[in-house]
Amino acid sequence: MSTATLFIDGTWVAASDGGTREIHCPADGTLVGTVSEGTADDAVAAIAAARSAFDRGEWAAVPAPERGDFLLKVAARLQERKAEFARAETLDTGKRLVESEIDMDDIIGCFTYFGKLAGQNQGRLVDPGNAAVVSRIEYEPVGVCGLISPWNYPLLQSAWKIAPALAAGCTFVLKPSELTPHTCMLMMDVLDELGLPKGVANLVLGAGATVGAPLSEHVDVDLVSFTGGLETGKRIAAAASATVKKVALELGGKNPNIVFADADFDAALDNALNAAFVHSGQVCSAGARLIVEESIAERFTDELVRRAQLIRLGGPFDEDAETGPLISAAHRDKVTAYVQKGVAEGARLRCGGTWGTGDLEQGFYYTPTVLDQVERGMSVVVDEAFGPVVTVETFTGEEEAVAIGNDTHYGLAGAVWSQDAGKSQRVARRLRHGTIWINDFHPYLPQAEWGGFGQSGVGRELGPTGLSEYQEAKHIYHNIDPQVTGWFADRKEEQ
Ligand SMILES: NC(=O)c1ccc[n+]([C@@H]2O[C@H](COP(=O)([O-])OP(=O)(O)OC[C@H]3O[C@@H](n4cnc5c(N)ncnc54)[C@H](O)[C@@H]3O)[C@@H](O)[C@H]2O)c1
Ligand SMILES: C[N+](C)(C)CC=O
């Protein structure tokens, strides 16, 4: 691709200062491509294009069912180009090709879901209790949206924003992570080739503080929807408050995976590995906090450690590999320091805690890590690792399981493993997290809301609420038989 990789007002342009950035595959350091490194001026130009397109009203005026049809065409085109997209995602992130293919299926499912939902909510009539009044609620697009996404699921997390924004009739400026831009560029290509009016979809690339910040600060942006880390989320919410923007935040998690003694042992164990180590733990909902009932804890942990040591690390196209690298050297340093701090605080390192060796030295591999003998309050129990690190805590009985599972400032997701349906349901209801799986881990559905309690975020993506985030409810109250109210007397005779 050329370095004209910003998409502003329907045109591919280079950064205004000619800046570029090389993207390297984290699995082996190979050069994937060179893209434009946008400036703050580029972000402001993209906002202006989105504002002008919104104010012209072309996209919002398209009837909602037809906007939905457009999303269904996007889904069909993504299906046709699935292999190209999956390969690009894998090269940018280092994740296994099969994972990128699964992500593509989820992305296609997301566009299909919002495509069908778009035409379904045409407002509602309200009974005003007065025969002379027609009162109705209409849902209008919120306006210009700033969409900021992370590197772990670059297109998927962007799709969760793009699809409902377009369904609602909004215009947007998308800013993906500077580390993983390629699939978002391909997405703009699809939207453009399918004829989305110019200025409706805009893409800026570059560092968060430079091209991301204007999306939360600029007065012409009506909503900022952000997925990423807690500290960045706080900065975005604070910046957005100056113009009272709507803010949607999808942040991190420290997600409890609670295993009762009466769980199906093999299924719980296998899923505990998935929960913690899929995508090398770079998943917001990773089950990084394993909480096991005391009576089975030793056997469960021993087996977890044995199995974790068998996990095969490797590059995205290595068919024997089961999980891949971390995203960058800087991130691997962060995970390394995180584990070292935990050990210094008293956690016992049962396995992992090392970098990949041999061929893996070309990439940013970190071995699956299990820490036990941890205490509530230790940094490894409180903070998100966002790497292949799981801590093991123990409990006795339901009360303690719930207390430990809720002992976090986050509240994104969690799981309960038990063959006692009543107990699982009771515990699930009491856990303060946005998603609870019972006897499963990780599935998410486009038709089910996703988001966090506590400091895991504000608002919801997916499901009907995921569309409402991009809409304003307007009440139109029509008095068809206006009368003089007589509230203020007409004192003509006194004048
Ligand atoms: N809740 C969810 O659904 C969900 C999903 C995926 C990832 N996450 C979270 O994302 C985090 C990992 O992603 P990350 O490292 O890319 O996060 P990050 O916060 O570092 O970056 C996310 C995005 O924000 C941009 N950004 C950084 N500073 C900015 C600023 N000042 N203004 C505007 N934009 C700015 C970045 O360039 C990037 O595009 C983890 O904490 C993970 O849990 C959450
Ligand atoms: C939301 N999810 C699970 C797809 C990705 C989180 O990092």
PDB file of C-alpha atoms and ligand atoms in Angstrom, residues 103 106 150 152-153 156-157 160 227 250-251 279 282-286 386 412 437 442 444 450 461, ligand 2:
ATOM      1  CA  ASP A 103     -12.684 -12.702  14.460  1.00  0.00           C
ATOM      2  CA  ASP A 106     -17.695 -12.366  14.484  1.00  0.00           C
ATOM      3  CA  PRO A 150      -7.181  -1.035  20.656  1.00  0.00           C
ATOM      4  CA  ASN A 152      -5.804  -6.790  20.497  1.00  0.00           C
ATOM      5  CA  TYR A 153      -8.924  -7.154  18.303  1.00  0.00           C
ATOM      6  CA  LEU A 156     -13.563  -6.477  15.728  1.00  0.00           C
ATOM      7  CA  GLN A 157     -13.521  -3.722  18.362  1.00  0.00           C
ATOM      8  CA  TRP A 160     -18.658  -3.009  17.268  1.00  0.00           C
ATOM      9  CA  THR A 227     -12.100   0.730  23.834  1.00  0.00           C
ATOM     10  CA  GLU A 250     -15.001  -0.276  27.152  1.00  0.00           C
ATOM     11  CA  LEU A 251     -12.048  -0.741  29.457  1.00  0.00           C
ATOM     12  CA  HIS A 279      -4.256 -14.809  22.418  1.00  0.00           C
ATOM     13  CA  GLN A 282      -4.331 -10.191  25.587  1.00  0.00           C
ATOM     14  CA  VAL A 283      -8.098 -10.299  25.978  1.00  0.00           C
ATOM     15  CA  CYS A 284     -10.100  -7.820  28.053  1.00  0.00           C
ATOM     16  CA  SER A 285     -12.216 -10.644  29.446  1.00  0.00           C
ATOM     17  CA  ALA A 286      -9.316 -13.041  30.109  1.00  0.00           C
ATOM     18  CA  PHE A 386      -3.019  -8.295  29.669  1.00  0.00           C
ATOM     19  CA  LEU A 412     -16.166  -6.784  32.968  1.00  0.00           C
ATOM     20  CA  TRP A 437     -20.648 -17.369  31.872  1.00  0.00           C
ATOM     21  CA  HIS A 442     -15.299 -16.248  26.458  1.00  0.00           C
ATOM     22  CA  TYR A 444     -19.951 -13.201  23.146  1.00  0.00           C
ATOM     23  CA  TRP A 450     -21.263  -6.325  26.211  1.00  0.00           C
ATOM     24  CA  GLU A 461     -21.762  -2.354  22.947  1.00  0.00           C
TER      25      GLU A 461
HETATM   26  C1  LIG B   2     -14.439  -8.110  23.700  1.00  0.00           C
HETATM   27  N1  LIG B   2     -13.521  -9.146  23.241  1.00  0.00           N
HETATM   28  C2  LIG B   2     -13.658 -10.328  24.095  1.00  0.00           C
HETATM   29  C3  LIG B   2     -13.833  -9.499  21.867  1.00  0.00           C
HETATM   30  C4  LIG B   2     -12.145  -8.682  23.193  1.00  0.00           C
HETATM   31  C5  LIG B   2     -11.590  -8.203  24.423  1.00  0.00           C
HETATM   32  O1  LIG B   2     -10.402  -7.913  24.477  1.00  0.00           O
END
